[in-house]
Coordinates of C-alpha atoms in Angstrom, one line a residue:
Chain A
M1 CA 4.0 11.1 17.0
F2 CA 7.3 9.4 17.2
M3 CA 8.8 11.4 14.3
N4 CA 8.3 14.6 16.2
C5 CA 10.2 13.3 19.3
R6 CA 13.6 15.1 19.6
T7 CA 16.3 14.9 22.1
L8 CA 17.1 18.0 24.1
S9 CA 19.3 20.4 22.2
L10 CA 20.8 23.9 22.6
S11 CA 17.7 25.3 20.8
D12 CA 15.5 23.8 23.5
L13 CA 17.3 25.7 26.1
S14 CA 16.8 29.1 24.5
S15 CA 13.4 28.5 23.0
S16 CA 10.0 27.9 24.5
L17 CA 8.5 26.6 21.3
S18 CA 8.8 23.0 20.5
D19 CA 9.3 23.5 16.7
D20 CA 12.0 26.0 15.9
A21 CA 11.6 25.7 12.1
S22 CA 8.1 27.4 12.2
V23 CA 9.4 30.4 14.2
R24 CA 9.7 33.7 12.3
V25 CA 12.0 36.2 14.0
A26 CA 12.1 39.9 12.9
Y27 CA 15.3 41.8 13.3
K28 CA 16.6 45.2 12.2
G29 CA 19.0 45.0 9.3
A30 CA 19.9 42.8 6.4
P31 CA 20.9 39.1 6.2
G32 CA 24.4 38.8 7.7
S33 CA 23.8 41.5 10.4
F34 CA 24.6 40.9 14.0
S35 CA 20.9 41.0 15.0
E36 CA 20.3 38.2 12.5
A37 CA 23.1 36.2 14.1
A38 CA 21.4 36.8 17.5
A39 CA 18.1 35.5 16.2
L40 CA 19.8 32.4 14.8
K41 CA 21.7 31.8 18.0
A42 CA 18.3 31.8 19.9
Y43 CA 16.4 29.8 17.3
P44 CA 18.9 28.0 15.0
L45 CA 16.2 26.8 12.6
C46 CA 14.1 29.9 12.5
E47 CA 13.2 32.1 9.6
A48 CA 14.9 35.4 10.3
V49 CA 12.9 38.3 8.8
P50 CA 14.8 41.5 8.0
C51 CA 13.2 44.9 8.9
D52 CA 14.1 48.5 8.1
E53 CA 13.7 49.8 11.6
F54 CA 13.3 48.5 15.2
E55 CA 9.8 50.0 15.3
A56 CA 8.9 47.9 12.2
A57 CA 10.2 44.7 14.0
F58 CA 8.0 45.5 17.0
R59 CA 5.0 46.2 14.7
A60 CA 5.6 42.9 12.8
V61 CA 5.2 41.0 16.1
E62 CA 2.2 43.0 17.2
L63 CA 0.4 42.4 13.9
W64 CA 1.1 38.6 14.0
L65 CA 3.3 38.8 10.9
V66 CA 6.2 37.2 12.8
N67 CA 6.4 35.4 16.2
K68 CA 9.4 37.2 17.7
A69 CA 11.7 40.2 17.4
V70 CA 15.3 40.6 18.4
L71 CA 16.6 43.9 19.9
P72 CA 20.1 44.9 20.9
I73 CA 19.8 46.4 24.4
E74 CA 23.3 47.0 25.7
S75 CA 26.9 46.5 24.8
S76 CA 30.1 46.4 26.9
V77 CA 31.6 49.3 25.0
G78 CA 28.6 51.6 24.3
G79 CA 26.5 50.9 27.4
S80 CA 22.7 50.5 27.5
V81 CA 20.7 51.7 24.5
H82 CA 18.1 54.0 26.2
R83 CA 16.3 54.5 22.9
N84 CA 15.5 50.8 22.7
Y85 CA 14.3 50.7 26.4
D86 CA 11.9 53.5 25.2
L87 CA 10.6 51.1 22.5
L88 CA 10.0 48.4 25.2
L89 CA 8.0 50.9 27.3
R90 CA 6.0 52.3 24.3
H91 CA 5.0 48.8 23.1
R92 CA 3.4 45.9 24.9
L93 CA 5.7 43.1 23.9
H94 CA 7.2 40.7 26.5
I95 CA 10.9 39.7 26.8
V96 CA 11.0 36.0 26.3
G97 CA 14.7 35.4 26.0
E98 CA 18.1 37.0 25.9
V99 CA 21.2 36.4 23.7
Q100 CA 24.7 37.5 24.5
M101 CA 27.2 37.6 21.7
A102 CA 30.8 38.7 21.2
V103 CA 30.7 41.0 18.2
H104 CA 33.7 40.8 15.9
H105 CA 33.9 43.3 13.0
C106 CA 35.7 42.5 9.6
L107 CA 36.7 44.9 6.9
L108 CA 35.2 43.5 3.7
G109 CA 36.1 44.3 0.0
L110 CA 35.5 42.9 -3.5
P111 CA 37.4 39.8 -4.5
G112 CA 40.9 40.8 -5.8
V113 CA 40.9 44.2 -4.0
Q114 CA 43.9 45.0 -1.7
I115 CA 43.3 46.9 1.5
E116 CA 45.5 49.8 0.2
E117 CA 42.9 50.4 -2.6
I118 CA 40.1 51.1 -0.1
K119 CA 39.3 54.8 -0.1
R120 CA 36.0 54.8 1.8
V121 CA 34.3 52.5 4.2
L122 CA 30.6 52.0 4.8
S123 CA 28.9 50.6 7.9
H124 CA 26.4 51.3 10.7
P125 CA 27.5 54.3 12.8
Q126 CA 28.0 52.2 15.9
A127 CA 30.3 49.8 14.0
I128 CA 32.3 52.8 12.6
T129 CA 32.7 54.1 16.2
Q130 CA 33.7 50.7 17.5
C131 CA 36.5 50.4 14.8
E132 CA 37.8 54.0 15.1
I133 CA 41.4 53.2 15.7
E134 CA 41.8 50.9 12.7
L135 CA 39.9 53.2 10.4
N136 CA 42.0 56.2 11.4
K137 CA 45.1 54.2 10.4
L138 CA 43.7 53.6 7.0
S139 CA 42.6 57.2 6.6
V140 CA 39.5 56.4 4.7
V141 CA 36.2 58.4 4.3
K142 CA 33.6 56.8 6.6
E143 CA 30.0 56.6 5.4
S144 CA 27.0 55.6 7.5
V145 CA 24.4 53.2 6.3
E146 CA 21.4 51.6 8.1
D147 CA 23.2 48.3 8.9
T148 CA 26.5 46.5 8.7
A149 CA 25.2 43.9 6.3
A150 CA 23.5 46.5 4.1
A151 CA 27.0 48.0 3.7
A152 CA 28.4 44.7 2.5
Q153 CA 25.4 44.3 0.1
F154 CA 25.9 47.8 -1.3
V155 CA 29.6 47.3 -2.0
A156 CA 28.9 43.9 -3.7
S157 CA 25.9 44.9 -5.8
N158 CA 27.5 48.2 -7.0
D159 CA 30.9 46.5 -7.7
L160 CA 32.7 49.2 -5.8
R161 CA 36.5 48.5 -5.9
D162 CA 37.5 51.5 -3.8
T163 CA 34.9 50.9 -1.1
G164 CA 35.0 48.6 2.0
A165 CA 32.3 47.5 4.4
I166 CA 32.6 46.8 8.1
A167 CA 30.4 43.8 8.7
S168 CA 30.5 40.2 9.9
A169 CA 32.4 37.3 8.4
R170 CA 29.0 35.8 7.5
A171 CA 28.1 38.9 5.5
A172 CA 31.3 38.3 3.5
T173 CA 30.1 34.8 2.6
L174 CA 26.5 35.9 1.9
Y175 CA 27.5 38.8 -0.5
G176 CA 30.6 37.3 -2.1
L177 CA 33.1 39.6 -0.5
N178 CA 36.7 39.0 0.8
I179 CA 37.8 39.6 4.3
L180 CA 40.5 42.2 4.2
A181 CA 41.0 42.5 7.9
E182 CA 39.5 40.6 10.9
N183 CA 38.7 41.7 14.4
I184 CA 39.2 45.4 13.7
E185 CA 37.1 46.5 16.7
D186 CA 39.0 48.7 19.2
E187 CA 37.9 46.7 22.2
S188 CA 38.5 42.9 21.8
D189 CA 35.8 42.1 24.4
N190 CA 32.9 43.7 22.6
I191 CA 29.9 41.9 24.0
T192 CA 26.4 42.8 22.9
R193 CA 23.3 41.6 24.7
F194 CA 20.1 41.2 22.7
L195 CA 16.5 40.6 23.9
I196 CA 14.0 38.3 22.2
L197 CA 10.4 39.8 22.3
A198 CA 7.0 38.2 21.7
R199 CA 3.3 39.0 22.0
E200 CA 2.8 36.4 24.8
P201 CA 5.0 36.0 27.8
V202 CA 7.0 32.8 28.6
I203 CA 5.3 30.9 31.4
P204 CA 8.3 30.8 33.7
G205 CA 9.4 27.6 35.4
T206 CA 12.0 26.7 37.9
D207 CA 13.6 24.0 35.9
R208 CA 16.5 26.2 34.7
P209 CA 17.9 29.6 35.5
F210 CA 15.5 32.4 34.8
K211 CA 16.0 36.1 34.8
T212 CA 13.3 38.8 35.3
S213 CA 13.6 42.4 33.9
I214 CA 11.6 45.2 35.4
V215 CA 11.4 49.0 35.1
F216 CA 10.0 51.2 37.9
T217 CA 10.0 54.7 39.3
L218 CA 10.4 55.9 42.9
E219 CA 9.4 58.9 44.9
E220 CA 12.3 61.3 45.3
G221 CA 14.2 61.1 48.6
P222 CA 17.3 59.7 50.2
G223 CA 17.2 56.0 50.7
V224 CA 14.3 55.2 48.4
L225 CA 16.5 53.2 46.0
F226 CA 18.0 51.4 49.1
K227 CA 14.4 50.4 50.1
A228 CA 13.8 49.2 46.5
L229 CA 16.9 47.0 46.6
A230 CA 16.0 45.7 50.1
V231 CA 13.0 43.9 48.6
F232 CA 15.4 41.8 46.6
A233 CA 18.3 41.5 49.1
L234 CA 16.0 40.5 52.0
R235 CA 14.9 37.5 49.8
D236 CA 18.4 36.6 48.6
I237 CA 17.7 37.5 45.0
S238 CA 20.8 38.6 43.0
L239 CA 20.7 41.5 40.6
T240 CA 22.5 41.2 37.2
K241 CA 21.8 44.8 36.1
I242 CA 20.8 48.1 37.7
E243 CA 20.7 51.4 36.0
S244 CA 19.1 54.8 36.8
R245 CA 18.0 56.9 34.0
P246 CA 16.8 60.5 34.0
Q247 CA 13.2 60.3 32.9
R248 CA 12.3 61.5 29.4
K249 CA 9.6 64.0 28.8
R250 CA 10.2 65.6 32.2
P251 CA 13.9 65.5 32.6
L252 CA 14.0 68.5 35.0
R253 CA 12.2 69.3 38.2
V254 CA 12.8 72.5 40.2
V255 CA 13.2 71.7 43.9
G256 CA 13.8 74.0 46.9
N257 CA 16.0 77.0 46.9
S258 CA 19.6 76.4 48.0
G259 CA 20.7 80.0 48.0
N260 CA 22.1 80.0 44.5
G261 CA 18.8 80.0 42.7
S262 CA 16.5 77.0 42.1
A263 CA 18.3 73.7 41.7
K264 CA 17.2 71.5 38.9
Y265 CA 17.1 67.7 39.3
F266 CA 16.2 64.8 37.2
D267 CA 13.6 62.3 38.0
Y268 CA 14.5 58.7 37.3
L269 CA 13.4 55.5 35.8
F270 CA 15.2 52.4 37.2
Y271 CA 16.0 49.3 35.2
I272 CA 16.7 46.1 37.1
D273 CA 17.4 42.5 36.0
F274 CA 17.3 40.0 38.8
E275 CA 18.1 36.3 38.9
A276 CA 14.8 34.6 39.8
S277 CA 11.8 33.2 38.1
M278 CA 8.4 34.7 38.6
A279 CA 7.3 31.1 39.3
E280 CA 9.2 31.4 42.6
Q281 CA 7.3 32.7 45.6
R282 CA 10.2 35.0 46.7
A283 CA 10.1 36.8 43.3
Q284 CA 6.3 37.3 43.6
N285 CA 6.8 38.6 47.2
A286 CA 9.6 40.9 46.1
L287 CA 7.6 42.6 43.4
G288 CA 4.5 42.8 45.7
H289 CA 6.7 44.5 48.2
L290 CA 8.2 46.9 45.6
Q291 CA 4.7 47.8 44.4
E292 CA 3.8 49.1 47.9
F293 CA 6.0 52.1 47.3
A294 CA 6.9 52.3 43.6
P295 CA 4.5 54.7 41.8
F296 CA 5.2 52.8 38.5
L297 CA 6.3 49.2 38.1
R298 CA 6.3 47.0 35.0
V299 CA 7.6 43.5 34.4
L300 CA 9.2 43.6 30.9
G301 CA 9.6 39.8 31.0
C302 CA 10.8 36.7 32.8
Y303 CA 12.9 34.5 30.6
P304 CA 15.6 31.8 30.5
M305 CA 19.1 33.2 31.1
D306 CA 21.6 32.9 28.2
T307 CA 24.4 31.0 29.8
Y308 CA 26.2 30.2 26.5
L309 CA 28.4 32.9 25.0
Chain B
M1 CA 44.3 94.4 45.0
F2 CA 41.0 96.3 44.6
M3 CA 41.0 95.9 40.8
N4 CA 40.9 92.1 41.1
C5 CA 37.8 92.2 43.3
R6 CA 34.8 90.9 41.5
T7 CA 31.2 90.2 42.4
L8 CA 30.0 86.6 42.3
S9 CA 28.9 85.6 38.8
L10 CA 27.6 82.5 37.1
S11 CA 31.2 81.6 36.2
D12 CA 32.2 81.6 39.9
L13 CA 29.5 79.0 40.5
S14 CA 30.9 76.6 37.9
S15 CA 34.6 77.4 38.2
S16 CA 37.0 77.0 41.1
L17 CA 39.6 79.3 39.5
S18 CA 39.5 83.0 40.2
D19 CA 40.5 84.1 36.7
D20 CA 38.5 82.4 34.0
A21 CA 40.4 84.1 31.1
S22 CA 43.6 82.2 31.9
V23 CA 42.0 78.8 31.8
R24 CA 42.7 76.6 28.7
V25 CA 40.2 73.8 28.2
A26 CA 40.8 70.9 25.8
Y27 CA 37.8 69.3 24.1
K28 CA 37.4 66.7 21.3
G29 CA 36.2 68.3 18.1
A30 CA 36.4 71.6 16.2
P31 CA 35.3 75.1 17.2
G32 CA 31.5 75.0 17.1
S33 CA 31.2 71.5 18.5
F34 CA 28.9 70.7 21.5
S35 CA 32.0 69.8 23.6
E36 CA 33.3 73.3 23.0
A37 CA 29.9 74.7 24.0
A38 CA 30.1 72.7 27.3
A39 CA 33.6 74.1 27.9
L40 CA 32.3 77.6 27.4
K41 CA 29.3 77.0 29.6
A42 CA 31.6 76.0 32.5
Y43 CA 34.3 78.7 31.8
P44 CA 32.7 81.5 29.7
L45 CA 36.0 83.3 29.3
C46 CA 38.3 80.3 28.8
E47 CA 40.4 79.5 25.8
A48 CA 38.9 76.3 24.4
V49 CA 41.5 74.1 22.8
P50 CA 40.4 71.6 20.1
C51 CA 41.8 68.1 20.1
D52 CA 41.5 65.2 17.6
E53 CA 40.6 62.6 20.1
F54 CA 39.5 62.2 23.7
E55 CA 42.8 60.6 24.6
A56 CA 44.6 63.6 23.3
A57 CA 42.5 65.9 25.5
F58 CA 43.4 63.8 28.5
R59 CA 47.1 63.8 27.6
A60 CA 47.0 67.6 27.1
V61 CA 45.9 68.0 30.7
E62 CA 48.4 65.5 32.0
L63 CA 51.3 67.2 30.2
W64 CA 50.3 70.7 31.5
L65 CA 49.5 71.9 27.9
V66 CA 46.0 72.9 29.1
N67 CA 44.3 73.2 32.5
K68 CA 41.2 71.2 31.9
A69 CA 39.5 68.8 29.6
V70 CA 35.8 68.4 28.9
L71 CA 34.3 64.9 28.2
P72 CA 30.7 63.8 27.3
I73 CA 29.8 61.0 29.7
E74 CA 26.1 60.3 29.2
S75 CA 23.1 61.3 27.2
S76 CA 19.3 60.9 27.8
V77 CA 19.0 59.1 24.5
G78 CA 22.2 57.1 24.1
G79 CA 22.9 56.3 27.8
S80 CA 26.3 56.3 29.5
V81 CA 29.4 56.2 27.3
H82 CA 31.2 53.2 28.8
R83 CA 34.2 53.9 26.6
N84 CA 34.7 57.3 28.3
Y85 CA 34.4 55.8 31.7
D86 CA 37.3 53.6 30.6
L87 CA 39.4 56.7 29.9
L88 CA 38.6 58.0 33.3
L89 CA 39.8 54.7 34.9
R90 CA 42.9 54.5 32.7
H91 CA 44.0 58.1 33.4
R92 CA 44.5 59.8 36.7
L93 CA 42.6 63.0 36.2
H94 CA 40.0 64.3 38.6
I95 CA 36.4 65.4 37.9
V96 CA 36.2 69.0 38.9
G97 CA 32.9 69.9 37.4
E98 CA 29.9 68.8 35.4
V99 CA 27.9 70.5 32.6
Q100 CA 24.4 69.5 31.5
M101 CA 23.3 70.8 28.1
A102 CA 20.3 70.4 25.9
V103 CA 21.7 69.4 22.5
H104 CA 19.9 70.7 19.5
H105 CA 21.0 69.7 16.0
C106 CA 20.6 71.9 12.9
L107 CA 21.0 70.9 9.2
L108 CA 23.5 73.4 7.7
G109 CA 24.2 74.2 4.1
L110 CA 26.0 76.8 1.9
P111 CA 24.3 80.2 1.6
G112 CA 21.7 80.1 -1.2
V113 CA 21.3 76.3 -1.1
Q114 CA 17.8 74.9 -0.7
I115 CA 17.2 71.8 1.5
E116 CA 16.0 69.9 -1.6
E117 CA 19.4 70.3 -3.2
I118 CA 21.1 68.4 -0.4
K119 CA 22.1 64.9 -1.5
R120 CA 24.5 63.9 1.3
V121 CA 24.8 64.8 4.9
L122 CA 28.0 64.8 7.0
S123 CA 28.2 64.6 10.8
H124 CA 29.4 62.7 13.9
P125 CA 27.9 59.1 13.9
Q126 CA 26.0 59.9 17.2
A127 CA 24.4 63.0 15.7
I128 CA 23.5 61.0 12.6
T129 CA 21.8 58.4 14.8
Q130 CA 20.0 61.1 16.8
C131 CA 18.5 62.6 13.7
E132 CA 17.6 59.3 12.0
I133 CA 13.9 60.2 11.4
E134 CA 14.5 63.5 9.7
L135 CA 17.4 62.2 7.6
N136 CA 15.3 59.3 6.4
K137 CA 12.7 61.7 5.2
L138 CA 15.3 63.6 3.1
S139 CA 16.7 60.3 1.8
V140 CA 20.3 61.5 1.7
V141 CA 23.6 59.7 1.8
K142 CA 24.9 59.8 5.4
E143 CA 28.7 60.2 5.9
S144 CA 30.5 60.0 9.2
V145 CA 33.2 62.5 10.2
E146 CA 35.1 63.0 13.5
D147 CA 32.9 65.8 14.8
T148 CA 29.7 67.8 14.1
A149 CA 31.7 71.1 13.7
A150 CA 34.3 69.4 11.4
A151 CA 31.4 68.5 9.2
A152 CA 30.3 72.1 8.9
Q153 CA 33.9 73.2 8.3
F154 CA 34.3 70.6 5.5
V155 CA 31.1 71.7 3.7
A156 CA 32.2 75.4 3.9
S157 CA 35.8 75.0 3.0
N158 CA 35.1 72.7 0.0
D159 CA 32.2 74.8 -1.2
L160 CA 29.9 71.7 -1.4
R161 CA 26.5 72.8 -2.7
D162 CA 25.0 69.3 -2.6
T163 CA 26.2 68.5 0.9
G164 CA 24.8 69.4 4.3
A165 CA 26.2 69.1 7.9
I166 CA 24.4 68.3 11.1
A167 CA 25.9 70.7 13.7
S168 CA 25.1 73.5 16.1
A169 CA 23.7 76.9 15.2
R170 CA 27.0 78.3 16.4
A171 CA 28.9 76.2 13.8
A172 CA 26.7 77.8 11.1
T173 CA 27.9 81.3 12.3
L174 CA 31.5 80.2 12.6
Y175 CA 31.8 78.6 9.2
G176 CA 29.4 81.0 7.2
L177 CA 26.7 78.4 6.6
N178 CA 22.9 78.8 6.6
I179 CA 20.6 76.9 8.9
L180 CA 18.3 74.8 6.6
A181 CA 16.4 73.1 9.4
E182 CA 16.5 73.5 13.2
N183 CA 15.9 71.0 16.0
I184 CA 16.1 68.0 13.7
E185 CA 16.9 65.6 16.6
D186 CA 14.4 62.7 17.0
E187 CA 14.0 63.3 20.7
S188 CA 13.3 66.9 21.7
D189 CA 14.7 66.4 25.3
N190 CA 18.2 65.4 24.2
I191 CA 20.3 66.2 27.3
T192 CA 24.0 65.5 27.3
R193 CA 26.1 65.5 30.5
F194 CA 29.8 66.5 30.3
L195 CA 32.5 66.2 32.9
I196 CA 35.3 68.7 33.4
L197 CA 38.6 67.1 34.3
A198 CA 41.8 68.5 35.8
R199 CA 45.2 67.3 37.2
E200 CA 44.3 68.5 40.7
P201 CA 41.1 67.8 42.5
V202 CA 38.8 70.6 43.6
I203 CA 39.0 71.1 47.4
P204 CA 35.4 70.5 48.2
G205 CA 33.5 72.9 50.4
T206 CA 30.0 72.9 51.9
D207 CA 29.0 76.3 50.7
R208 CA 27.1 75.1 47.6
P209 CA 25.7 71.7 46.4
F210 CA 28.5 69.2 45.6
K211 CA 28.3 65.9 43.9
T212 CA 30.8 63.0 44.3
S213 CA 31.4 60.3 41.6
I214 CA 32.8 57.0 42.5
V215 CA 33.5 53.6 40.9
F216 CA 33.9 50.3 42.8
T217 CA 33.6 46.6 42.5
L218 CA 32.0 44.1 44.9
E219 CA 32.4 40.4 45.7
E220 CA 29.7 38.4 43.9
G221 CA 26.7 37.4 46.0
P222 CA 23.1 38.3 46.8
G223 CA 22.6 41.5 48.7
V224 CA 26.1 42.9 48.2
L225 CA 24.9 45.9 46.2
F226 CA 22.2 46.4 48.9
K227 CA 25.0 46.6 51.5
A228 CA 26.9 49.1 49.3
L229 CA 23.8 51.3 49.0
A230 CA 23.2 51.0 52.8
V231 CA 26.4 53.0 53.4
F232 CA 24.7 55.9 51.7
A233 CA 21.1 55.4 52.8
L234 CA 22.0 55.0 56.5
R235 CA 23.6 58.5 56.2
D236 CA 20.7 60.1 54.3
I237 CA 22.9 60.6 51.2
S238 CA 20.9 60.7 47.9
L239 CA 22.2 59.1 44.8
T240 CA 21.8 60.8 41.4
K241 CA 23.2 58.0 39.3
I242 CA 23.8 54.3 39.7
E243 CA 24.9 51.9 37.0
S244 CA 26.2 48.3 37.0
R245 CA 28.6 47.4 34.2
P246 CA 29.9 44.0 33.2
Q247 CA 33.6 44.4 33.8
R248 CA 35.9 44.7 30.8
K249 CA 38.9 42.4 30.4
R250 CA 37.2 39.6 32.3
P251 CA 33.6 39.8 31.2
L252 CA 33.0 36.1 31.8
R253 CA 33.3 33.9 34.8
V254 CA 32.4 30.3 34.9
V255 CA 30.5 29.4 38.0
G256 CA 29.0 26.2 39.3
N257 CA 27.3 23.6 37.2
S258 CA 23.6 24.0 36.9
G259 CA 23.0 20.8 34.9
N260 CA 22.9 22.6 31.6
G261 CA 26.7 23.0 31.4
S262 CA 28.7 25.7 33.0
A263 CA 26.9 29.0 33.4
K264 CA 28.8 32.1 32.6
Y265 CA 28.3 35.3 34.5
F266 CA 29.7 38.8 34.3
D267 CA 31.5 40.5 37.1
Y268 CA 30.6 44.1 37.6
L269 CA 31.9 47.6 38.0
F270 CA 29.5 50.0 39.7
Y271 CA 29.3 53.7 39.0
I272 CA 27.6 55.9 41.6
D273 CA 27.1 59.7 41.8
F274 CA 25.9 60.9 45.2
E275 CA 24.8 64.3 46.5
A276 CA 27.3 65.1 49.2
S277 CA 30.6 66.9 49.5
M278 CA 33.7 65.0 50.6
A279 CA 34.1 67.9 53.1
E280 CA 31.1 66.4 55.0
Q281 CA 31.8 63.9 57.7
R282 CA 28.9 61.7 56.5
A283 CA 30.5 61.3 53.0
Q284 CA 33.8 60.4 54.6
N285 CA 32.1 57.9 56.8
A286 CA 30.1 56.4 53.9
L287 CA 33.2 55.8 51.8
G288 CA 35.2 54.4 54.7
H289 CA 32.3 52.0 55.3
L290 CA 32.1 51.1 51.6
Q291 CA 35.9 50.4 51.6
E292 CA 35.4 47.8 54.3
F293 CA 34.0 45.4 51.8
A294 CA 34.6 46.8 48.2
P295 CA 37.7 45.2 46.8
F296 CA 38.2 48.2 44.5
L297 CA 37.1 51.8 45.2
R298 CA 38.1 55.0 43.5
V299 CA 36.8 58.5 43.9
L300 CA 36.7 60.0 40.4
G301 CA 36.0 63.5 41.8
C302 CA 34.0 65.7 44.1
Y303 CA 32.7 68.8 42.3
P304 CA 30.0 71.6 42.3
M305 CA 26.7 70.3 40.8
D306 CA 25.5 71.9 37.6
T307 CA 22.2 73.4 38.6
Y308 CA 21.7 75.6 35.5
L309 CA 20.5 73.9 32.4

């Protein structure tokens, strides 16, 4: 129908659904949290659905209660969140998109309150860590809550004049708080990368830049990782991320005897993101090649790259 | 002199100094913290010197106030601490050792207090995050302080009957608290790796297993990381860690025009730990080879591997 015709917009670039408004996206936190902002960046017209925990967001997708979930996976300050990679491995959702966002923290307080009156500050533990320098200057008591936006909500709904919240500017608007200080994060280039997850994979194309995320293991030995990277390099495929991770559940393995008793080594999981679509033959060939010698290999998803920060 | 002769002990394996007792090791936190435990694992007879901040521990070494500093660099749950890698790059200390430790958290309270009486819990934000499941069961208020041991100290010195601390069993002993619950971390295999830093590098030998940590950048392009790994693989040198990291200060670079506007990419730092001593010719050759095409390369340290967990 003519009325459903739309011109291409930003949302088309980040969404594979034709009608944004019908998409429900689960995120951990309360309205005004950074995960909600990531959901709205990916799907500007979506209904963002708050969840208590990441696990709940995964379950909500699996049980068809929502269409997507958004998950913070790495930040330029804190590094990769291994715990959230574990969730990806434990569940069977597919990565269908990514969102990169510059995270700016504000100190929020009740209207009329001066910054000198703030005696304690609430926020998510990570936000508290990211604003350590500014908070130490204020010499306030720091209290952890589930989420940045929940902190703002708590200050507002309990009318706490001596309490501030570290949260987004949007949280200030949503909960009727004032911004007492802006950009209080220690590192000004605080980029967080979020993944968008769904029950069904995106059918990758070659019409725009795609990225593929994989996880795999390798037999121990010198040069095995080199061999693994060869499958990409020999096909001119660029990597945007590589990370080795000591494997959970069996972090230690006793090998050999080097004279000083038994040495103990980690086994590893490897995370790689590469710049190619699984619709390309070279990506198919690379993964086929990798599978020849990787005891475990899983494609977490193939999805359009986020090229807008 | 005869009296100074000693037989080889565990401390000799982890220390390059001949007299442990004269070593002063700075760590972030209070007595009873996990960083102090790491210092004592590396130098059992050392004087462990508490500092308010990581930066202060670095400065204490640089200003000859102490001999070493200990720094948590990665954990099996949280991943690498990029912020602490930044400190390594900003300062000119050398890695002279590593310590791997299984971190077990306890819930501590005043003597005579029952777990049901606890209404709020103090700890370091990371410890709070690592014990999320158990804390949610207790439904307590969570409050962040600088350090796990400082939390225990605060509960004890203020005689707070309704307040618990997440800290080590040793902190319970030091501050006269009872252990209300043991091993309350969500992940039982919670391994943290610490680095030992000093003004002077260790002179590496080949008498025991050594590890070398480097950081470098590469020109953008497919296959460049493959080339970088080739310098190790071609010389049969195993890697124990590899991590790519979007580079701070210039996280974004506009490249080309792919039709959808300008794409923005990250540039990268790479962290690699490899299993070889710089006293070996193959390690020298590998780094010489890497330097041929890496615009930036720095050896963070060459040090005895921690093979005792």
